[in-house]
């Protein structure tokens, strides 16, 4: 692929993720604080959406596998519709009245979530189609992951200040204006870069026949290489989700350094550097060595955050350094996992004779969501075991328990992931 095509692919991912991060991260605040819907009602809508999304992933993948249109076309169709619905949902206000507002919110939320699923699966499924070598997979994965992390950094660091700036004393107005500006910005990026994305054939053209959903699920179940990939990916992703879930409780309640929770968002820059470094390191290192480095840095970073937090929690520089080491390792992992998925899809195709990029991509996304759900459950259960009391100073025993749970459990997950990665690499060679 040319440099222009690589930049086009990564830029489309950036525009997609910028809109998705804003939506997923701000929708709860918008519905509860801007248009004053009940938190219980909003929580129920979002929970139902997550359940629906889990099943919809596989349905979308099955549809894309059998479609005669290319993934590129489906991406732009889903993006165009999502653009309109994105503006629609953040244009809602309390003047609509509760009887109209609740069904409108449900409808727009579910439709927008469905379109984001189509965008996400079609986008990541393009990677193994556009890249036909280990070098091109590394370059595409690295570029896409860097801009994905950049989109997250923008959302986590600037959205709240912009909301207050654009809507002083009026959160609803702030959301109306910011969502409009963001949607126009994303639309401009997509319009400028989409034409440079290479054309790709439909997935169905590479298979001899169409398959039903049940047949496709059986194909995935029989894929040995994907099973080995999922095992190592799941445990590393779980470590990632687990620590993220505990961050706010560790910084605010365990070591009483609330300021560092805001500062932690900027360690995404280290994650971006790790993502950028992957393709450079591949010139002189094997995949196994890079994964070992990723695991090592993640563990060292977490051990550092734990030990410094217990001995000198006011040392923001050392805390930031250790967090950055962990994030650099995470950046290497994210690119590695993305590139290895493309490799897994290729091996699966050779072994089974079936080309299933959308199905395997959706299955990976589903595993990622499952890891997030387990981390959320583990957080609730772990805080209960630690005897955590909301909005209060915690006992010494509780602060120690939160610290141990926040770091040593994910370290165990990383070690398990590394063990499974060795088996994956041995099989894939």
Short mmCIF file of C-alpha atoms in Angstrom, two decimals:
data_model
loop_
_atom_site.label_atom_id
_atom_site.label_comp_id
_atom_site.label_asym_id
_atom_site.label_seq_id
_atom_site.Cartn_x
_atom_site.Cartn_y
_atom_site.Cartn_z
CA UNK A 1 0.00 0.00 0.00
CA UNK A 2 1.09 3.57 -0.65
CA UNK A 3 1.60 6.01 2.19
CA UNK A 4 -1.45 7.99 1.03
CA UNK A 5 -3.63 4.85 1.24
CA UNK A 6 -2.32 3.99 4.72
CA UNK A 7 -3.05 7.54 5.93
CA UNK A 8 -6.52 7.39 4.37
CA UNK A 9 -7.35 4.13 6.17
CA UNK A 10 -6.06 5.43 9.52
CA UNK A 11 -7.88 8.78 9.09
CA UNK A 12 -11.20 7.04 8.47
CA UNK A 13 -10.64 5.09 11.69
CA UNK A 14 -9.90 8.34 13.51
CA UNK A 15 -13.11 9.98 12.29
CA UNK A 16 -15.13 6.86 13.16
CA UNK A 17 -13.64 6.56 16.65
CA UNK A 18 -13.90 10.26 17.43
CA UNK A 19 -17.64 10.12 16.89
CA UNK A 20 -17.99 6.77 18.69
CA UNK A 21 -15.91 7.83 21.73
CA UNK A 22 -17.92 11.02 22.10
CA UNK A 23 -21.18 9.12 21.85
CA UNK A 24 -20.30 6.27 24.23
CA UNK A 25 -18.51 8.51 26.73
CA UNK A 26 -20.97 11.42 26.85
CA UNK A 27 -24.41 9.93 26.19
CA UNK A 28 -25.09 9.18 29.88
CA UNK A 29 -24.18 12.73 30.92
CA UNK A 30 -26.25 14.21 28.08
CA UNK A 31 -29.39 12.21 28.84
CA UNK A 32 -29.28 12.67 32.63
CA UNK A 33 -27.84 16.17 33.09
CA UNK A 34 -28.74 17.96 29.85
CA UNK A 35 -32.25 16.72 29.11
CA UNK A 36 -33.02 15.52 32.67
CA UNK A 37 -34.06 11.92 32.10
CA UNK A 38 -34.07 9.59 35.12
CA UNK A 39 -30.64 7.96 35.73
CA UNK A 40 -32.36 4.62 36.33
CA UNK A 41 -34.22 4.91 33.02
CA UNK A 42 -31.06 5.93 31.15
CA UNK A 43 -29.07 3.14 32.76
CA UNK A 44 -31.73 0.65 31.70
CA UNK A 45 -31.68 1.94 28.10
CA UNK A 46 -27.89 1.71 27.94
CA UNK A 47 -27.86 -1.77 29.48
CA UNK A 48 -30.48 -3.01 27.01
CA UNK A 49 -28.40 -1.47 24.22
CA UNK A 50 -25.30 -3.40 25.33
CA UNK A 51 -27.22 -6.69 25.36
CA UNK A 52 -28.68 -5.99 21.92
CA UNK A 53 -25.26 -4.98 20.61
CA UNK A 54 -23.71 -8.28 21.68
CA UNK A 55 -26.14 -10.25 19.49
CA UNK A 56 -26.19 -7.69 16.70
CA UNK A 57 -22.41 -7.98 16.21
CA UNK A 58 -22.69 -11.53 14.90
CA UNK A 59 -25.74 -10.72 12.76
CA UNK A 60 -23.90 -7.81 11.12
CA UNK A 61 -20.85 -9.98 10.50
CA UNK A 62 -22.96 -12.69 8.91
CA UNK A 63 -24.68 -10.09 6.72
CA UNK A 64 -21.37 -8.57 5.59
CA UNK A 65 -19.92 -12.02 4.85
CA UNK A 66 -22.78 -12.77 2.44
CA UNK A 67 -23.22 -9.29 0.95
CA UNK A 68 -22.26 -8.62 -2.66
CA UNK A 69 -21.20 -5.06 -1.82
CA UNK A 70 -17.70 -4.26 -0.62
CA UNK A 71 -16.89 -3.40 3.00
CA UNK A 72 -15.78 0.03 1.83
CA UNK A 73 -19.28 0.75 0.52
CA UNK A 74 -20.96 -0.51 3.68
CA UNK A 75 -18.68 1.66 5.80
CA UNK A 76 -19.62 4.87 4.00
CA UNK A 77 -23.35 3.99 3.98
CA UNK A 78 -23.31 3.34 7.74
CA UNK A 79 -21.22 6.47 8.34
CA UNK A 80 -23.60 8.71 6.37
CA UNK A 81 -26.64 7.48 8.29
CA UNK A 82 -24.79 7.61 11.63
CA UNK A 83 -23.82 11.23 10.90
CA UNK A 84 -27.49 12.22 10.65
CA UNK A 85 -28.61 10.23 13.69
CA UNK A 86 -25.66 11.54 15.73
CA UNK A 87 -26.86 15.09 15.11
CA UNK A 88 -30.42 13.98 15.83
CA UNK A 89 -29.84 12.43 19.24
CA UNK A 90 -27.78 15.37 20.54
CA UNK A 91 -30.46 17.78 19.29
CA UNK A 92 -33.02 16.38 21.74
CA UNK A 93 -34.12 18.60 24.61
CA UNK A 94 -36.60 18.62 27.46
CA UNK A 95 -39.11 20.65 25.40
CA UNK A 96 -40.03 17.48 23.47
CA UNK A 97 -41.95 16.24 26.51
CA UNK A 98 -41.37 12.95 28.33
CA UNK A 99 -43.90 10.94 26.30
CA UNK A 100 -42.08 11.73 23.06
CA UNK A 101 -38.57 12.04 24.45
CA UNK A 102 -38.27 8.51 25.89
CA UNK A 103 -39.26 6.58 22.72
CA UNK A 104 -37.18 8.96 20.56
CA UNK A 105 -34.15 8.42 22.80
CA UNK A 106 -34.55 4.63 22.68
CA UNK A 107 -35.01 4.61 18.90
CA UNK A 108 -32.05 6.89 18.14
CA UNK A 109 -29.77 5.17 20.67
CA UNK A 110 -30.41 1.68 19.30
CA UNK A 111 -30.20 2.76 15.65
CA UNK A 112 -27.01 4.73 16.19
CA UNK A 113 -25.44 1.85 18.12
CA UNK A 114 -26.33 -0.51 15.26
CA UNK A 115 -24.75 1.79 12.66
CA UNK A 116 -21.60 2.14 14.76
CA UNK A 117 -21.39 -1.67 14.87
CA UNK A 118 -21.58 -1.86 11.06
CA UNK A 119 -18.89 0.83 10.77
CA UNK A 120 -16.60 -0.85 13.28
CA UNK A 121 -16.82 -4.36 11.84
CA UNK A 122 -16.56 -3.25 8.21
CA UNK A 123 -13.58 -0.99 9.03
CA UNK A 124 -11.48 -3.57 10.90
CA UNK A 125 -12.47 -6.34 8.48
CA UNK A 126 -10.89 -4.29 5.69
CA UNK A 127 -7.43 -4.64 7.23
CA UNK A 128 -6.74 -8.28 6.20
CA UNK A 129 -8.20 -7.55 2.76
CA UNK A 130 -6.06 -4.46 2.10
CA UNK A 131 -2.85 -5.93 3.55
CA UNK A 132 -1.24 -8.96 1.97
CA UNK A 133 2.07 -9.08 3.85
CA UNK A 134 3.34 -8.91 7.42
CA UNK A 135 4.91 -5.50 6.70
CA UNK A 136 1.71 -3.94 5.36
CA UNK A 137 -0.31 -5.41 8.25
CA UNK A 138 2.10 -3.88 10.75
CA UNK A 139 1.99 -0.49 9.02
CA UNK A 140 -1.81 -0.41 8.74
CA UNK A 141 -2.34 -1.69 12.30
CA UNK A 142 0.15 0.80 13.72
CA UNK A 143 -1.28 3.81 11.85
CA UNK A 144 -4.89 2.92 12.71
CA UNK A 145 -4.11 2.32 16.39
CA UNK A 146 -2.17 5.58 16.74
CA UNK A 147 -5.09 7.66 15.44
CA UNK A 148 -7.58 5.61 17.48
CA UNK A 149 -5.60 6.50 20.62
CA UNK A 150 -5.45 10.13 19.46
CA UNK A 151 -9.24 10.18 19.13
CA UNK A 152 -9.52 8.84 22.69
CA UNK A 153 -7.09 11.49 23.95
CA UNK A 154 -9.10 14.29 22.36
CA UNK A 155 -12.36 13.05 23.87
CA UNK A 156 -11.01 12.34 27.35
CA UNK A 157 -9.07 15.58 27.70
CA UNK A 158 -11.09 18.27 25.92
CA UNK A 159 -14.79 17.39 25.78
CA UNK A 160 -15.82 18.67 29.22
CA UNK A 161 -13.99 22.04 28.91
CA UNK A 162 -15.47 22.51 25.43
CA UNK A 163 -18.98 21.74 26.68
CA UNK A 164 -18.69 24.45 29.33
CA UNK A 165 -17.15 26.89 26.85
CA UNK A 166 -19.78 26.37 24.14
CA UNK A 167 -22.71 26.24 26.54
CA UNK A 168 -21.99 28.41 29.58
CA UNK A 169 -24.65 27.65 32.21
CA UNK A 170 -26.51 25.60 29.56
CA UNK A 171 -25.23 22.03 29.16
CA UNK A 172 -27.85 21.19 26.55
CA UNK A 173 -26.69 24.05 24.34
CA UNK A 174 -23.08 22.94 24.83
CA UNK A 175 -23.94 19.44 23.62
CA UNK A 176 -25.93 20.82 20.65
CA UNK A 177 -23.05 22.97 19.46
CA UNK A 178 -20.18 20.58 20.19
CA UNK A 179 -21.91 17.60 18.53
CA UNK A 180 -22.56 19.74 15.44
CA UNK A 181 -18.95 20.98 15.22
CA UNK A 182 -17.59 17.48 15.82
CA UNK A 183 -19.90 15.91 13.21
CA UNK A 184 -18.90 18.51 10.60
CA UNK A 185 -15.20 18.02 11.42
CA UNK A 186 -15.53 14.23 11.11
CA UNK A 187 -17.49 14.58 7.87
CA UNK A 188 -14.76 16.77 6.35
CA UNK A 189 -12.02 14.26 7.26
CA UNK A 190 -14.04 11.38 5.82
CA UNK A 191 -14.84 13.30 2.64
CA UNK A 192 -11.19 14.21 2.07
CA UNK A 193 -9.76 10.74 2.70
CA UNK A 194 -12.39 8.20 1.62
CA UNK A 195 -11.58 8.39 -2.10
CA UNK A 196 -7.96 7.40 -1.40
CA UNK A 197 -8.97 4.15 0.30
CA UNK A 198 -8.27 1.28 -2.14
CA UNK A 199 -11.18 -0.55 -3.68
CA UNK A 200 -11.81 -4.04 -2.29
CA UNK A 201 -13.91 -6.92 -3.49
CA UNK A 202 -16.89 -8.19 -1.51
CA UNK A 203 -16.14 -10.94 1.02
CA UNK A 204 -18.70 -13.22 -0.64
CA UNK A 205 -16.66 -13.18 -3.89
CA UNK A 206 -13.87 -15.09 -2.12
CA UNK A 207 -16.15 -17.88 -0.89
CA UNK A 208 -17.78 -20.46 -3.13
CA UNK A 209 -21.21 -20.07 -1.54
CA UNK A 210 -23.17 -18.12 1.05
CA UNK A 211 -23.52 -19.46 4.57
CA UNK A 212 -26.28 -19.21 7.13
CA UNK A 213 -25.59 -17.72 10.55
CA UNK A 214 -25.51 -21.19 12.13
CA UNK A 215 -23.07 -22.47 9.52
CA UNK A 216 -20.78 -19.49 10.07
CA UNK A 217 -20.84 -19.98 13.83
CA UNK A 218 -19.82 -23.62 13.33
CA UNK A 219 -16.93 -22.48 11.12
CA UNK A 220 -15.69 -20.16 13.87
CA UNK A 221 -16.05 -22.89 16.49
CA UNK A 222 -13.85 -25.25 14.44
CA UNK A 223 -11.11 -22.65 13.83
CA UNK A 224 -8.16 -23.78 15.97
CA UNK A 225 -6.00 -20.79 15.11
CA UNK A 226 -8.71 -18.31 16.11
CA UNK A 227 -9.32 -20.16 19.38
CA UNK A 228 -5.63 -19.85 20.25
CA UNK A 229 -5.69 -16.17 19.26
CA UNK A 230 -8.75 -15.45 21.40
CA UNK A 231 -7.22 -17.02 24.51
CA UNK A 232 -4.17 -14.76 24.61
CA UNK A 233 -6.11 -11.71 23.43
CA UNK A 234 -8.84 -12.15 26.05
CA UNK A 235 -6.52 -12.26 29.06
CA UNK A 236 -4.39 -9.30 27.98
CA UNK A 237 -7.52 -7.29 27.14
CA UNK A 238 -8.98 -8.27 30.52
CA UNK A 239 -5.88 -6.91 32.27
CA UNK A 240 -6.30 -3.69 30.30
CA UNK A 241 -10.02 -3.35 31.16
CA UNK A 242 -9.46 -4.37 34.80
CA UNK A 243 -6.92 -1.68 35.54
CA UNK A 244 -8.98 0.96 33.72
CA UNK A 245 -12.00 0.02 35.84
CA UNK A 246 -10.03 0.40 39.08
CA UNK A 247 -8.12 3.59 38.16
CA UNK A 248 -10.51 6.13 39.65
CA UNK A 249 -10.88 4.17 42.91
CA UNK A 250 -7.13 3.68 43.25
CA UNK A 251 -6.19 7.32 42.66
CA UNK A 252 -9.07 8.92 44.60
CA UNK A 253 -9.66 6.51 47.47
CA UNK A 254 -6.58 4.31 47.84
CA UNK A 255 -3.75 6.88 47.55
CA UNK A 256 -5.89 10.07 47.69
CA UNK A 257 -4.40 11.66 44.58
CA UNK A 258 -7.48 12.74 42.61
CA UNK A 259 -5.41 15.15 40.49
CA UNK A 260 -3.51 12.25 38.97
CA UNK A 261 -6.69 10.68 37.63
CA UNK A 262 -7.05 13.65 35.26
CA UNK A 263 -3.32 13.62 34.49
CA UNK A 264 -3.51 9.90 33.67
CA UNK A 265 -5.52 10.65 30.52
CA UNK A 266 -2.41 12.20 28.96
CA UNK A 267 -0.49 8.92 29.25
CA UNK A 268 -2.43 7.98 26.11
CA UNK A 269 0.42 9.85 24.40
CA UNK A 270 2.71 7.02 25.56
CA UNK A 271 0.23 4.52 24.18
CA UNK A 272 0.37 6.34 20.84
CA UNK A 273 4.18 6.21 20.95
CA UNK A 274 4.02 2.47 21.62
CA UNK A 275 1.68 2.03 18.66
CA UNK A 276 4.00 4.08 16.44
CA UNK A 277 7.05 2.10 17.59
CA UNK A 278 5.62 -1.30 16.69
CA UNK A 279 6.35 -1.19 12.96
CA UNK A 280 9.83 0.23 13.67
CA UNK A 281 10.62 -2.50 16.22
CA UNK A 282 9.43 -5.17 13.76
CA UNK A 283 12.44 -4.36 11.58
CA UNK A 284 14.80 -5.77 14.19
CA UNK A 285 12.63 -7.81 16.58
CA UNK A 286 10.44 -10.88 16.24
CA UNK A 287 6.76 -10.80 17.14
CA UNK A 288 7.48 -12.89 20.24
CA UNK A 289 10.10 -10.43 21.45
CA UNK A 290 7.78 -7.46 20.96
CA UNK A 291 4.97 -9.21 22.82
CA UNK A 292 7.40 -10.03 25.64
CA UNK A 293 8.42 -6.35 25.74
CA UNK A 294 4.76 -5.32 25.80
CA UNK A 295 4.06 -7.68 28.72
CA UNK A 296 7.22 -6.64 30.58
CA UNK A 297 6.52 -2.90 30.31
CA UNK A 298 2.88 -3.37 31.32
CA UNK A 299 3.88 -5.35 34.43
CA UNK A 300 6.73 -2.97 35.38
CA UNK A 301 4.37 -0.01 34.97
CA UNK A 302 1.71 -1.54 37.21
CA UNK A 303 4.24 -2.61 39.85
CA UNK A 304 5.64 0.92 39.76
CA UNK A 305 2.21 2.53 40.17
CA UNK A 306 1.53 0.24 43.12
CA UNK A 307 4.87 0.67 44.93
CA UNK A 308 5.20 4.43 44.35
CA UNK A 309 1.56 4.92 45.30
CA UNK A 310 2.22 3.19 48.62
CA UNK A 311 5.53 4.93 49.41
CA UNK A 312 5.50 8.38 47.76
CA UNK A 313 2.05 9.07 46.25
CA UNK A 314 2.78 12.80 45.92
CA UNK A 315 5.53 12.15 43.38
CA UNK A 316 3.53 12.93 40.25
CA UNK A 317 6.57 12.62 37.96
CA UNK A 318 7.34 9.03 38.96
CA UNK A 319 3.65 8.10 38.88
CA UNK A 320 3.35 9.55 35.39
CA UNK A 321 6.53 7.75 34.28
CA UNK A 322 5.28 4.37 35.49
CA UNK A 323 1.84 4.94 33.97
CA UNK A 324 3.51 5.88 30.69
CA UNK A 325 5.58 2.67 30.73
CA UNK A 326 2.37 0.68 31.19
CA UNK A 327 0.65 2.60 28.39
CA UNK A 328 3.61 2.14 26.04
CA UNK A 329 3.28 -1.61 26.58
CA UNK A 330 -0.45 -1.38 25.95
CA UNK A 331 0.19 0.47 22.68
CA UNK A 332 2.48 -2.34 21.51
CA UNK A 333 -0.16 -4.91 22.46
CA UNK A 334 -2.98 -3.12 20.64
CA UNK A 335 -1.06 -3.03 17.37
CA UNK A 336 0.19 -6.58 17.86
CA UNK A 337 -3.32 -7.90 18.48
CA UNK A 338 -4.68 -6.05 15.43
CA UNK A 339 -1.91 -7.30 13.14
CA UNK A 340 -2.16 -10.84 14.52
CA UNK A 341 -5.91 -10.89 13.88
CA UNK A 342 -5.22 -10.21 10.19
CA UNK A 343 -2.63 -13.01 10.27
CA UNK A 344 -5.13 -15.29 12.01
CA UNK A 345 -7.75 -14.59 9.35
CA UNK A 346 -5.23 -15.51 6.67
CA UNK A 347 -4.25 -18.79 8.38
CA UNK A 348 -7.91 -19.61 8.99
CA UNK A 349 -8.57 -19.09 5.27
CA UNK A 350 -5.75 -21.47 4.31
CA UNK A 351 -6.79 -24.14 6.81
CA UNK A 352 -10.55 -24.09 6.30
CA UNK A 353 -10.92 -22.72 2.77
CA UNK A 354 -13.32 -20.06 4.11
CA UNK A 355 -12.60 -16.33 4.10
CA UNK A 356 -14.32 -14.88 7.19
CA UNK A 357 -12.80 -11.47 8.11
CA UNK A 358 -16.09 -9.93 9.30
CA UNK A 359 -17.03 -12.94 11.42
CA UNK A 360 -13.65 -13.24 13.12
CA UNK A 361 -13.44 -9.48 13.61
CA UNK A 362 -16.90 -9.37 15.21
CA UNK A 363 -15.99 -12.35 17.42
CA UNK A 364 -12.88 -10.49 18.59
CA UNK A 365 -14.94 -7.36 19.35
CA UNK A 366 -17.40 -9.53 21.26
CA UNK A 367 -14.57 -11.02 23.32
CA UNK A 368 -13.36 -7.47 24.07
CA UNK A 369 -16.84 -6.49 25.28
CA UNK A 370 -16.97 -9.66 27.38
CA UNK A 371 -13.66 -8.69 29.01
CA UNK A 372 -15.10 -5.25 29.77
CA UNK A 373 -18.18 -6.84 31.36
CA UNK A 374 -16.06 -9.16 33.52
CA UNK A 375 -13.89 -6.24 34.63
CA UNK A 376 -17.01 -4.27 35.62
CA UNK A 377 -18.36 -7.23 37.55
CA UNK A 378 -14.95 -7.83 39.16
CA UNK A 379 -14.78 -4.19 40.21
CA UNK A 380 -18.14 -4.34 41.97
CA UNK A 381 -17.37 -7.65 43.66
CA UNK A 382 -13.83 -6.55 44.57
CA UNK A 383 -14.98 -3.27 46.14
CA UNK A 384 -17.51 -5.20 48.20
CA UNK A 385 -14.80 -7.60 49.42
CA UNK A 386 -12.61 -4.61 50.29
CA UNK A 387 -15.51 -3.10 52.35
CA UNK A 388 -15.52 0.06 50.23
CA UNK A 389 -17.85 2.86 51.40
CA UNK A 390 -18.95 5.38 48.72
CA UNK A 391 -17.94 9.05 49.10
CA UNK A 392 -16.06 8.45 52.35
CA UNK A 393 -12.50 8.13 53.57
CA UNK A 394 -11.65 4.44 53.45
CA UNK A 395 -10.04 2.36 56.16
CA UNK A 396 -6.37 1.39 55.79
CA UNK A 397 -7.41 -2.20 55.11
CA UNK A 398 -9.74 -1.06 52.31
CA UNK A 399 -7.11 1.17 50.65
CA UNK A 400 -4.60 -1.69 50.68
CA UNK A 401 -7.15 -4.14 49.27
CA UNK A 402 -8.11 -1.77 46.42
CA UNK A 403 -4.43 -1.26 45.54
CA UNK A 404 -3.72 -5.00 45.48
CA UNK A 405 -6.80 -5.74 43.38
CA UNK A 406 -6.06 -2.88 40.96
CA UNK A 407 -2.62 -4.16 39.94
CA UNK A 408 -1.79 -7.71 40.98
CA UNK A 409 -4.88 -9.33 39.47
CA UNK A 410 -4.22 -7.81 36.00
CA UNK A 411 -0.54 -8.80 36.30
CA UNK A 412 -1.67 -12.42 36.66
CA UNK A 413 -3.87 -11.97 33.57
CA UNK A 414 -0.87 -10.71 31.56
CA UNK A 415 1.24 -13.71 32.60
CA UNK A 416 -1.56 -16.07 31.52
CA UNK A 417 -1.87 -14.16 28.24
CA UNK A 418 1.87 -14.51 27.59
CA UNK A 419 1.65 -18.26 28.16
CA UNK A 420 -1.17 -18.58 25.63
CA UNK A 421 0.66 -16.29 23.18
CA UNK A 422 3.58 -18.71 23.09
CA UNK A 423 1.18 -21.49 22.08
CA UNK A 424 -0.45 -19.24 19.47
CA UNK A 425 2.88 -18.34 17.88
CA UNK A 426 4.05 -21.96 17.89
CA UNK A 427 0.89 -22.97 16.02
CA UNK A 428 0.91 -20.04 13.57
CA UNK A 429 4.55 -20.46 12.49
#
